[in-house]
């Protein structure tokens, strides 16, 4: 990991009074914070969206936004649906690697984890407690609130982040395209987006949180 990214992570931990848990976990929380700050302009606790640990199914961050609010319980979903008389949802998934390369195997595990998160029957991958908890919220949204999705199906946004440089590798782009179409074929999303971010992009995201600016930093793959 380069010195600038390390310095920004240290500043992030200090500002939010988060105790270091090692480089990999610290980077995961840093990336979760940066991405969600871009997607959700309100205050939030990064711990509420950080799910990375054993049996995380390749997912380090999961955020569910319903009617413009970050939710962390089925009760919150029901309350917002009752108040607004409608249901708009966005699912955000994040995978972060301290590696300076974009590994196709790790990327595929991430996309498979997202796909398995929405399994209608028994999931293939073993889930930790936090991933299972988030999945139950998603299941509730689809099974109990679909009739209230008057403005369209939910959105699915995926962020894969490393400390390297994204170079539009053709092989990786093809693999990402295949996985994107596989998730689209579930026919449960209005739109599916994938962004691959490197060190430069995640630094810009963090800096934008300090400047309170919405910065276009990544590549949205529209295959």
CSV table of C-alpha atoms in Angstrom, one decimal:
chain,number,residue,atom,x,y,z
A,1,UNK,CA,0.0,0.0,0.0
A,2,UNK,CA,1.4,3.4,-0.9
A,3,UNK,CA,2.2,6.0,1.7
A,4,UNK,CA,-0.5,8.5,0.7
A,5,UNK,CA,-3.3,5.9,1.1
A,6,UNK,CA,-1.8,4.8,4.4
A,7,UNK,CA,-1.8,8.4,5.7
A,8,UNK,CA,-5.5,8.9,4.6
A,9,UNK,CA,-6.5,5.7,6.4
A,10,UNK,CA,-4.8,6.9,9.6
A,11,UNK,CA,-6.5,10.2,9.4
A,12,UNK,CA,-9.9,8.5,8.8
A,13,UNK,CA,-9.4,6.3,11.9
A,14,UNK,CA,-8.4,9.2,14.0
A,15,UNK,CA,-11.2,11.4,12.9
A,16,UNK,CA,-13.9,8.8,13.5
A,17,UNK,CA,-12.3,7.4,16.7
A,18,UNK,CA,-12.0,3.9,15.2
A,19,UNK,CA,-9.4,1.6,16.7
A,20,UNK,CA,-7.0,0.0,14.2
A,21,UNK,CA,-7.6,-3.7,13.5
A,22,UNK,CA,-4.8,-4.2,11.1
A,23,UNK,CA,-4.2,-2.9,7.6
A,24,UNK,CA,-6.7,-5.1,5.7
A,25,UNK,CA,-9.7,-4.4,8.1
A,26,UNK,CA,-8.8,-0.7,8.3
A,27,UNK,CA,-8.7,-0.5,4.5
A,28,UNK,CA,-12.1,-2.2,4.3
A,29,UNK,CA,-13.7,0.3,6.7
A,30,UNK,CA,-12.0,3.2,4.9
A,31,UNK,CA,-13.4,2.0,1.5
A,32,UNK,CA,-16.9,1.4,3.0
A,33,UNK,CA,-16.9,4.9,4.4
A,34,UNK,CA,-15.7,6.5,1.1
A,35,UNK,CA,-18.2,4.7,-1.1
A,36,UNK,CA,-21.2,5.1,1.1
A,37,UNK,CA,-20.4,8.8,1.7
A,38,UNK,CA,-20.7,9.1,-2.1
A,39,UNK,CA,-24.0,7.2,-2.2
A,40,UNK,CA,-25.5,8.5,1.0
A,41,UNK,CA,-25.0,12.1,2.0
A,42,UNK,CA,-26.3,11.7,5.6
A,43,UNK,CA,-24.3,10.7,8.7
A,44,UNK,CA,-23.8,7.0,9.4
A,45,UNK,CA,-21.7,4.5,11.4
A,46,UNK,CA,-19.3,2.7,9.2
A,47,UNK,CA,-19.6,-0.3,11.5
A,48,UNK,CA,-23.2,-0.7,10.4
A,49,UNK,CA,-22.2,-1.5,6.9
A,50,UNK,CA,-19.0,-3.3,7.4
A,51,UNK,CA,-19.5,-7.1,7.2
A,52,UNK,CA,-16.0,-8.4,6.4
A,53,UNK,CA,-14.8,-11.4,8.5
A,54,UNK,CA,-14.8,-15.1,8.1
A,55,UNK,CA,-17.7,-16.4,6.0
A,56,UNK,CA,-18.4,-12.9,4.6
A,57,UNK,CA,-19.1,-14.5,1.1
A,58,UNK,CA,-16.6,-12.2,-0.5
A,59,UNK,CA,-18.4,-9.1,0.7
A,60,UNK,CA,-16.7,-6.4,2.9
A,61,UNK,CA,-19.5,-3.8,2.9
A,62,UNK,CA,-23.3,-4.0,2.5
A,63,UNK,CA,-25.6,-1.0,2.5
A,64,UNK,CA,-29.3,-1.0,2.0
A,65,UNK,CA,-31.0,2.3,1.3
A,66,UNK,CA,-34.8,2.5,1.3
A,67,UNK,CA,-36.7,5.6,0.3
A,68,UNK,CA,-33.5,7.7,0.8
A,69,UNK,CA,-32.6,6.3,4.2
A,70,UNK,CA,-29.9,3.9,5.2
A,71,UNK,CA,-31.7,1.0,7.0
A,72,UNK,CA,-30.4,-1.7,9.3
A,73,UNK,CA,-33.6,-3.6,10.3
A,74,UNK,CA,-36.8,-5.0,8.9
A,75,UNK,CA,-38.7,-2.6,11.2
A,76,UNK,CA,-37.1,0.4,9.6
A,77,UNK,CA,-38.1,-0.9,6.2
A,78,UNK,CA,-41.7,-1.3,7.3
A,79,UNK,CA,-41.8,2.2,9.0
A,80,UNK,CA,-40.5,3.9,5.8
A,81,UNK,CA,-42.9,2.0,3.6
A,82,UNK,CA,-45.9,2.9,5.9
A,83,UNK,CA,-44.9,6.6,6.0
A,84,UNK,CA,-44.1,7.0,2.2
A,85,UNK,CA,-46.6,4.5,0.8
A,86,UNK,CA,-44.0,3.4,-1.6
A,87,UNK,CA,-40.7,1.4,-1.8
A,88,UNK,CA,-37.5,2.5,-3.5
A,89,UNK,CA,-34.4,0.5,-2.6
A,90,UNK,CA,-30.7,0.5,-3.5
A,91,UNK,CA,-28.3,-2.3,-2.6
A,92,UNK,CA,-24.6,-1.4,-2.4
A,93,UNK,CA,-21.9,-4.0,-2.2
A,94,UNK,CA,-18.2,-3.4,-1.6
A,95,UNK,CA,-15.1,-5.5,-1.7
A,96,UNK,CA,-11.7,-4.1,-0.8
A,97,UNK,CA,-8.3,-5.6,-1.3
A,98,UNK,CA,-5.0,-4.1,-0.1
A,99,UNK,CA,-3.3,-5.8,-3.1
A,100,UNK,CA,-2.0,-3.5,-5.9
A,101,UNK,CA,-3.5,-5.7,-8.6
A,102,UNK,CA,-7.0,-6.6,-9.8
A,103,UNK,CA,-7.2,-10.4,-9.3
A,104,UNK,CA,-9.8,-12.1,-11.5
A,105,UNK,CA,-10.4,-14.8,-8.9
A,106,UNK,CA,-11.1,-12.4,-6.1
A,107,UNK,CA,-13.3,-10.3,-8.4
A,108,UNK,CA,-15.4,-13.4,-9.4
A,109,UNK,CA,-15.8,-14.4,-5.7
A,110,UNK,CA,-17.1,-10.9,-5.0
A,111,UNK,CA,-19.7,-11.1,-7.8
A,112,UNK,CA,-20.7,-14.6,-6.8
A,113,UNK,CA,-21.2,-13.4,-3.3
A,114,UNK,CA,-23.5,-10.7,-4.5
A,115,UNK,CA,-25.5,-13.2,-6.6
A,116,UNK,CA,-25.7,-15.6,-3.7
A,117,UNK,CA,-26.9,-12.8,-1.4
A,118,UNK,CA,-30.2,-12.8,-3.4
A,119,UNK,CA,-30.6,-16.6,-3.5
A,120,UNK,CA,-34.3,-17.4,-3.4
A,121,UNK,CA,-33.7,-20.8,-1.8
A,122,UNK,CA,-30.9,-21.9,0.5
A,123,UNK,CA,-27.8,-19.9,-0.3
A,124,UNK,CA,-24.8,-21.8,-1.6
A,125,UNK,CA,-22.2,-19.9,0.4
A,126,UNK,CA,-22.0,-20.0,4.2
A,127,UNK,CA,-22.7,-16.6,5.7
A,128,UNK,CA,-21.5,-14.8,8.8
A,129,UNK,CA,-24.1,-13.3,11.1
A,130,UNK,CA,-23.9,-9.8,9.6
A,131,UNK,CA,-24.3,-11.0,6.0
A,132,UNK,CA,-27.2,-13.2,7.0
A,133,UNK,CA,-28.9,-10.3,8.8
A,134,UNK,CA,-28.6,-8.0,5.8
A,135,UNK,CA,-29.9,-10.8,3.5
A,136,UNK,CA,-33.0,-11.2,5.7
A,137,UNK,CA,-33.7,-7.5,5.2
A,138,UNK,CA,-33.3,-7.9,1.4
A,139,UNK,CA,-35.6,-10.9,1.4
A,140,UNK,CA,-38.3,-8.9,3.3
A,141,UNK,CA,-38.1,-6.1,0.8
A,142,UNK,CA,-38.7,-8.4,-2.1
A,143,UNK,CA,-41.2,-10.8,-0.5
A,144,UNK,CA,-43.3,-8.3,1.5
A,145,UNK,CA,-42.9,-4.9,-0.3
A,146,UNK,CA,-42.7,-5.6,-4.0
A,147,UNK,CA,-46.2,-4.3,-4.6
A,148,UNK,CA,-45.0,-0.9,-3.3
A,149,UNK,CA,-42.2,-0.6,-5.8
A,150,UNK,CA,-44.3,1.8,-8.0
A,151,UNK,CA,-41.2,3.6,-9.3
A,152,UNK,CA,-39.3,0.5,-10.4
A,153,UNK,CA,-37.3,-2.4,-9.0
A,154,UNK,CA,-34.3,-1.8,-6.7
A,155,UNK,CA,-30.9,-0.8,-7.9
A,156,UNK,CA,-27.8,-2.9,-7.4
A,157,UNK,CA,-24.4,-1.2,-7.2
A,158,UNK,CA,-21.1,-3.0,-6.8
A,159,UNK,CA,-17.7,-1.5,-6.0
A,160,UNK,CA,-14.5,-3.6,-6.3
A,161,UNK,CA,-11.5,-1.7,-4.8
A,162,UNK,CA,-7.8,-2.3,-4.7
A,163,UNK,CA,-4.7,-0.1,-4.0
A,164,UNK,CA,-3.6,-0.6,-7.6
A,165,UNK,CA,-4.5,1.1,-10.9
A,166,UNK,CA,-7.4,0.1,-13.0
A,167,UNK,CA,-6.4,-0.2,-16.7
A,168,UNK,CA,-9.4,-1.6,-18.4
A,169,UNK,CA,-7.9,-5.0,-18.8
A,170,UNK,CA,-10.0,-6.7,-21.5
A,171,UNK,CA,-10.0,-10.1,-19.8
A,172,UNK,CA,-11.3,-8.6,-16.6
A,173,UNK,CA,-13.9,-6.4,-18.4
A,174,UNK,CA,-15.3,-9.5,-20.2
A,175,UNK,CA,-15.5,-11.4,-16.9
A,176,UNK,CA,-17.2,-8.5,-15.2
A,177,UNK,CA,-19.6,-8.2,-18.1
A,178,UNK,CA,-20.6,-11.9,-17.8
A,179,UNK,CA,-21.2,-11.6,-14.1
A,180,UNK,CA,-23.2,-8.3,-14.6
A,181,UNK,CA,-25.5,-10.0,-17.1
A,182,UNK,CA,-25.9,-13.0,-14.8
A,183,UNK,CA,-27.1,-10.8,-12.0
A,184,UNK,CA,-29.3,-8.8,-14.4
A,185,UNK,CA,-30.9,-12.1,-15.4
A,186,UNK,CA,-32.3,-12.5,-12.0
A,187,UNK,CA,-34.8,-9.9,-13.2
A,188,UNK,CA,-35.1,-8.3,-9.7
A,189,UNK,CA,-33.2,-5.1,-10.4
A,190,UNK,CA,-34.0,-2.0,-12.4
A,191,UNK,CA,-30.3,-1.4,-13.0
A,192,UNK,CA,-27.0,-3.1,-12.2
A,193,UNK,CA,-23.8,-1.1,-11.9
A,194,UNK,CA,-20.2,-2.2,-11.4
A,195,UNK,CA,-17.3,0.1,-10.5
A,196,UNK,CA,-13.7,-0.9,-10.3
A,197,UNK,CA,-11.6,1.6,-8.3
A,198,UNK,CA,-7.9,1.9,-7.7
A,199,UNK,CA,-5.8,4.0,-5.3
A,200,UNK,CA,-6.3,7.2,-7.2
A,201,UNK,CA,-10.1,6.9,-7.2
A,202,UNK,CA,-10.5,5.9,-3.6
A,203,UNK,CA,-8.3,8.9,-2.6
A,204,UNK,CA,-10.5,11.2,-4.6
A,205,UNK,CA,-13.5,9.8,-2.9
A,206,UNK,CA,-12.1,10.4,0.5
A,207,UNK,CA,-11.0,13.9,-0.4
A,208,UNK,CA,-14.5,14.6,-1.7
A,209,UNK,CA,-15.9,13.7,1.8
A,210,UNK,CA,-13.7,16.5,3.2
A,211,UNK,CA,-14.8,19.0,0.5
A,212,UNK,CA,-18.5,18.0,0.6
A,213,UNK,CA,-18.4,17.5,-3.1
A,214,UNK,CA,-19.9,14.8,-5.3
A,215,UNK,CA,-17.0,13.7,-7.5
A,216,UNK,CA,-17.2,11.5,-10.5
A,217,UNK,CA,-14.3,9.2,-9.9
A,218,UNK,CA,-14.9,5.8,-11.3
A,219,UNK,CA,-15.9,3.8,-14.3
A,220,UNK,CA,-19.5,2.6,-14.4
A,221,UNK,CA,-19.6,-0.4,-16.6
A,222,UNK,CA,-22.7,-0.5,-18.9
A,223,UNK,CA,-22.2,-3.7,-20.8
